[in-house]
C-alpha atoms as a printed R data frame, in Angstrom:
   type eleno elety resid chain resno       x       y       z
1  ATOM     1    CA   UNK     A     1  13.133  -9.732  24.991
2  ATOM     2    CA   UNK     A     2  14.226 -11.419  21.712
3  ATOM     3    CA   UNK     A     3  10.447 -12.415  21.292
4  ATOM     4    CA   UNK     A     4   9.232  -8.798  22.069
5  ATOM     5    CA   UNK     A     5  11.683  -7.469  19.414
6  ATOM     6    CA   UNK     A     6  10.567 -10.144  16.689
7  ATOM     7    CA   UNK     A     7   7.018  -9.243  17.364
8  ATOM     8    CA   UNK     A     8   7.703  -5.661  17.054
9  ATOM     9    CA   UNK     A     9   9.741  -6.093  13.996
10 ATOM    10    CA   UNK     A    10   7.074  -8.339  12.309
11 ATOM    11    CA   UNK     A    11   4.360  -5.805  13.279
12 ATOM    12    CA   UNK     A    12   6.325  -3.149  11.540
13 ATOM    13    CA   UNK     A    13   6.829  -5.088   8.407
14 ATOM    14    CA   UNK     A    14   3.147  -5.864   8.483
15 ATOM    15    CA   UNK     A    15   2.346  -2.148   8.659
16 ATOM    16    CA   UNK     A    16   4.872  -1.528   5.854
17 ATOM    17    CA   UNK     A    17   3.076  -4.142   3.592
18 ATOM    18    CA   UNK     A    18  -0.337  -2.773   4.294
19 ATOM    19    CA   UNK     A    19   0.940   0.719   3.502
20 ATOM    20    CA   UNK     A    20   2.502  -0.425   0.181
21 ATOM    21    CA   UNK     A    21  -0.735  -2.295  -0.762
22 ATOM    22    CA   UNK     A    22  -2.663   0.851   0.076
23 ATOM    23    CA   UNK     A    23  -0.425   2.931  -2.000
24 ATOM    24    CA   UNK     A    24  -0.268   0.719  -4.779
25 ATOM    25    CA   UNK     A    25  -4.166   0.333  -4.707
26 ATOM    26    CA   UNK     A    26  -4.303   4.147  -4.719
27 ATOM    27    CA   UNK     A    27  -1.890   4.230  -7.605
28 ATOM    28    CA   UNK     A    28  -3.925   1.804  -9.837
29 ATOM    29    CA   UNK     A    29  -7.136   3.818  -8.980
30 ATOM    30    CA   UNK     A    30  -5.531   6.987  -9.889
31 ATOM    31    CA   UNK     A    31  -4.334   5.578 -13.357
32 ATOM    32    CA   UNK     A    32  -7.788   4.207 -13.922
33 ATOM    33    CA   UNK     A    33  -9.249   7.756 -13.305
34 ATOM    34    CA   UNK     A    34  -6.752   9.350 -15.514
35 ATOM    35    CA   UNK     A    35  -7.426   6.719 -18.360
36 ATOM    36    CA   UNK     A    36 -11.125   7.258 -17.854
37 ATOM    37    CA   UNK     A    37 -10.679  11.034 -18.027
38 ATOM    38    CA   UNK     A    38  -8.559  10.673 -21.232
39 ATOM    39    CA   UNK     A    39 -11.248   8.619 -22.695
40 ATOM    40    CA   UNK     A    40 -13.960  10.994 -21.983
41 ATOM    41    CA   UNK     A    41 -11.961  13.736 -23.523
Protein backbone atom coordinates (compact mmCIF):
# COMPACT_ATOMS: atom_id res chain seq x y z
CA UNK A 1 0.00 0.00 0.00
CA UNK A 2 2.81 2.40 0.91
CA UNK A 3 4.67 1.65 -2.31
CA UNK A 4 1.50 2.19 -4.38
CA UNK A 5 0.94 5.56 -2.72
CA UNK A 6 4.55 6.56 -3.28
CA UNK A 7 4.37 5.60 -6.96
CA UNK A 8 1.12 7.51 -7.41
CA UNK A 9 2.58 10.55 -5.66
CA UNK A 10 5.75 10.39 -7.75
CA UNK A 11 3.69 10.03 -10.93
CA UNK A 12 1.62 13.09 -10.00
CA UNK A 13 4.79 15.10 -9.33
CA UNK A 14 6.20 14.00 -12.69
CA UNK A 15 3.00 15.12 -14.43
CA UNK A 16 3.09 18.47 -12.63
CA UNK A 17 6.73 18.99 -13.55
CA UNK A 18 6.00 18.19 -17.20
CA UNK A 19 3.04 20.58 -17.16
CA UNK A 20 5.19 23.28 -15.58
CA UNK A 21 7.90 22.72 -18.18
CA UNK A 22 5.36 22.88 -21.03
CA UNK A 23 3.84 26.06 -19.61
CA UNK A 24 7.22 27.75 -19.21
CA UNK A 25 8.22 26.64 -22.70
CA UNK A 26 4.96 28.06 -24.08
CA UNK A 27 5.51 31.27 -22.15
CA UNK A 28 9.00 31.63 -23.60
CA UNK A 29 7.66 31.00 -27.10
CA UNK A 30 4.91 33.59 -26.60
CA UNK A 31 7.45 36.12 -25.33
CA UNK A 32 9.64 35.43 -28.35
CA UNK A 33 6.67 35.90 -30.69
CA UNK A 34 5.73 39.14 -28.92
CA UNK A 35 9.27 40.50 -29.15
CA UNK A 36 9.42 39.54 -32.83
CA UNK A 37 6.12 41.30 -33.49
CA UNK A 38 7.34 44.47 -31.80
CA UNK A 39 10.58 44.28 -33.79
CA UNK A 40 8.62 43.90 -37.06
CA UNK A 41 6.44 46.89 -36.20
